[in-house]
N, CA and C atoms as an extended XYZ file, in Angstrom:
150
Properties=species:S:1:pos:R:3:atomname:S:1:resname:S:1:resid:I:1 pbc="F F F"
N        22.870       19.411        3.315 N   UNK     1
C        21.431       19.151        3.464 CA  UNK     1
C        21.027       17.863        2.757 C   UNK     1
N        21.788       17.407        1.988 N   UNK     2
C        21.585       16.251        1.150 CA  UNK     2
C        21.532       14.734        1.831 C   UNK     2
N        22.587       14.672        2.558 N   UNK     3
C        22.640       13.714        3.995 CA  UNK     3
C        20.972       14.104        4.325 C   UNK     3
N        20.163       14.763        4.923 N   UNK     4
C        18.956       14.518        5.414 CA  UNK     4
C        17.841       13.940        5.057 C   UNK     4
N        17.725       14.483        3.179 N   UNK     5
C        17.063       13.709        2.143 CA  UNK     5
C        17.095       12.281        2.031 C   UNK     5
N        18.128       11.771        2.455 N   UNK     6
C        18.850       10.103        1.926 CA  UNK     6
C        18.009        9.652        3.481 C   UNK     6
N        18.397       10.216        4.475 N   UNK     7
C        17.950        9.660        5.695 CA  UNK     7
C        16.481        9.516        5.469 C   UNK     7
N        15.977       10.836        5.153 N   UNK     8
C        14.043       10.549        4.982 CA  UNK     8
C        13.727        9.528        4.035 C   UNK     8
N        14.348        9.373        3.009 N   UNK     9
C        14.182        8.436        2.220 CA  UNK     9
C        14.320        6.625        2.337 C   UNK     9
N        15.411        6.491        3.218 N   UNK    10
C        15.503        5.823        4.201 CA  UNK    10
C        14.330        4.991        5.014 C   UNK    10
N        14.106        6.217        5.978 N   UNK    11
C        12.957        5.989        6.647 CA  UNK    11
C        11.859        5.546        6.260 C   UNK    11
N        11.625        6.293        4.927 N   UNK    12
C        10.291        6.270        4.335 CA  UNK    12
C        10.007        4.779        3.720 C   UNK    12
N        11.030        4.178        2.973 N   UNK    13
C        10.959        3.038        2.613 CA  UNK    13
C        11.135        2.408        3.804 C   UNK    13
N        11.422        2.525        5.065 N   UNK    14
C        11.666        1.209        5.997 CA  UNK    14
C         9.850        1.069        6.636 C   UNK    14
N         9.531        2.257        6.275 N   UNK    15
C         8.257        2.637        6.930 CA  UNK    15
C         7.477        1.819        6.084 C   UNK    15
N         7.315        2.122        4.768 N   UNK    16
C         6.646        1.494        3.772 CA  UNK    16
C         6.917       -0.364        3.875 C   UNK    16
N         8.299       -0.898        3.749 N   UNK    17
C         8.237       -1.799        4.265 CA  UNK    17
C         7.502       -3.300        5.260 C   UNK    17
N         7.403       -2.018        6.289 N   UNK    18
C         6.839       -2.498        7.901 CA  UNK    18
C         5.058       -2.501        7.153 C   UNK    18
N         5.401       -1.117        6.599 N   UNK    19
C         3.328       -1.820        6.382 CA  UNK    19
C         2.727       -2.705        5.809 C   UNK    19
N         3.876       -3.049        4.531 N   UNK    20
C         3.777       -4.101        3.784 CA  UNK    20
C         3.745       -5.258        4.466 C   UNK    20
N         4.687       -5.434        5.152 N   UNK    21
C         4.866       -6.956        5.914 CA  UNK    21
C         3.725       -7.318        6.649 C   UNK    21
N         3.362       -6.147        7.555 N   UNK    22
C         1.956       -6.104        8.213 CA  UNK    22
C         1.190       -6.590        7.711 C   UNK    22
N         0.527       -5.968        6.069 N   UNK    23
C        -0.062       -6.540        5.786 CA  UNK    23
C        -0.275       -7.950        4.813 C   UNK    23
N         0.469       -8.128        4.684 N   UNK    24
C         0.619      -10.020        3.882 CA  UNK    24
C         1.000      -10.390        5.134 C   UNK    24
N         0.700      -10.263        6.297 N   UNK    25
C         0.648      -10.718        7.562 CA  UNK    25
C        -0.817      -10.867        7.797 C   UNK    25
N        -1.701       -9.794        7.675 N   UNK    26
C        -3.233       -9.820        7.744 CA  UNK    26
C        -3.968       -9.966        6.910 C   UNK    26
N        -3.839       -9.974        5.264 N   UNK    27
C        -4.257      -10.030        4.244 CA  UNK    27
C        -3.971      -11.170        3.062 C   UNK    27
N        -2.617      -11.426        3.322 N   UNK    28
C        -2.069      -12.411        2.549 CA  UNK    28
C        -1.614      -11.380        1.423 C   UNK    28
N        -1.739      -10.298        1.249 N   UNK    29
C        -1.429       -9.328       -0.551 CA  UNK    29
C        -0.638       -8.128        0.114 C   UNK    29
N         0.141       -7.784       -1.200 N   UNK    30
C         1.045       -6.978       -0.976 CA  UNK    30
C         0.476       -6.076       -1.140 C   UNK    30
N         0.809       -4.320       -0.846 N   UNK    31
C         0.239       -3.396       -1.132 CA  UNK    31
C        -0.161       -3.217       -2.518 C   UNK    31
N         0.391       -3.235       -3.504 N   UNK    32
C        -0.102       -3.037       -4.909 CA  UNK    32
C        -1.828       -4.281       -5.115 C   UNK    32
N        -1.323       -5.299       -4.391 N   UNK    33
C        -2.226       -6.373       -4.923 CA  UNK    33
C        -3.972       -6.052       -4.265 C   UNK    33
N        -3.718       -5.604       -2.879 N   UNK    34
C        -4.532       -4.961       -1.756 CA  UNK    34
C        -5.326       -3.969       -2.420 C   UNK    34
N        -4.771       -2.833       -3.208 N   UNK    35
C        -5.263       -1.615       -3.816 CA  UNK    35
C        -5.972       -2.099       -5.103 C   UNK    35
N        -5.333       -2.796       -5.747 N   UNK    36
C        -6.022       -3.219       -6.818 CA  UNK    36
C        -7.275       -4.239       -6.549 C   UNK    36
N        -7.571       -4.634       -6.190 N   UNK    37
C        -8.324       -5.811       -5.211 CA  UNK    37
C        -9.583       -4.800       -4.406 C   UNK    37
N        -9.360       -3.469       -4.132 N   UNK    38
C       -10.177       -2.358       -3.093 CA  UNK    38
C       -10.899       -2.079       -4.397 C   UNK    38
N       -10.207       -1.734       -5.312 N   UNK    39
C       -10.369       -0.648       -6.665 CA  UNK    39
C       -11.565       -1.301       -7.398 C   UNK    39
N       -10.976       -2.999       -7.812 N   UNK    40
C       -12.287       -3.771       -8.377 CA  UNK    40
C       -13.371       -3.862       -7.520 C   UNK    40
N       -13.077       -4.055       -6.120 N   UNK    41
C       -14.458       -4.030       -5.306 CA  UNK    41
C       -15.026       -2.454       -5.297 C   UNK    41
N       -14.478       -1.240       -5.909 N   UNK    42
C       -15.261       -0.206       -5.912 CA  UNK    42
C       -15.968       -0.085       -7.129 C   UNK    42
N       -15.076       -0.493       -8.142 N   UNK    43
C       -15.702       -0.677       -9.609 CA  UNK    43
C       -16.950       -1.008       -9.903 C   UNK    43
N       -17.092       -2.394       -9.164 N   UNK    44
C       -18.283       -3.318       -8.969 CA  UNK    44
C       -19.365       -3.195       -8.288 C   UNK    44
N       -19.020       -2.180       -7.209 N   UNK    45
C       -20.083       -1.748       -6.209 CA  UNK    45
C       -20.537       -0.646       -7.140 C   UNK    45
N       -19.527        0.526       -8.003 N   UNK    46
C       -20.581        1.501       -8.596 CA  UNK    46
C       -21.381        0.956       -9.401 C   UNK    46
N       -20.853       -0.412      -10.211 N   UNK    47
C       -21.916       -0.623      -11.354 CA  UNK    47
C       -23.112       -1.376      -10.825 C   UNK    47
N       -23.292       -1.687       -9.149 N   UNK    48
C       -24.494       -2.131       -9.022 CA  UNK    48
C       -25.454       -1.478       -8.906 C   UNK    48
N       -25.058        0.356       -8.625 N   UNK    49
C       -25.808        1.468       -8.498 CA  UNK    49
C       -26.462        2.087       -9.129 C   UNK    49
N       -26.025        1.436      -10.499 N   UNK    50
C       -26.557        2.589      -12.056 CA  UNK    50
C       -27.920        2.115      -12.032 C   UNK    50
């Protein structure tokens, strides 16, 4: 069963990969940079609310 794990794992990073590329294809930022970048624009939007 261990062979199946390695395969999903596999996948999962080739998957993760492809989205990445996608996006520093449409964004110019890698996933980490993208999220962090969403996070400050949520930060900033709550503190215009207080």
């Amino acid at each position: 069963m261990q062979g199946g794990f390695e395969m999903g794992t596999i996948i999962g990073l080739v998957i993760l990969a492809g989205v990445d590329w996608y996006l520093v294809r449409k964004t110019g930022l890698h996933i980490p940079q993208l999220i962090s970048k969403k996070y400050a624009e949520y930060l900033r939007g709550k503190e215009h609310h207080k």
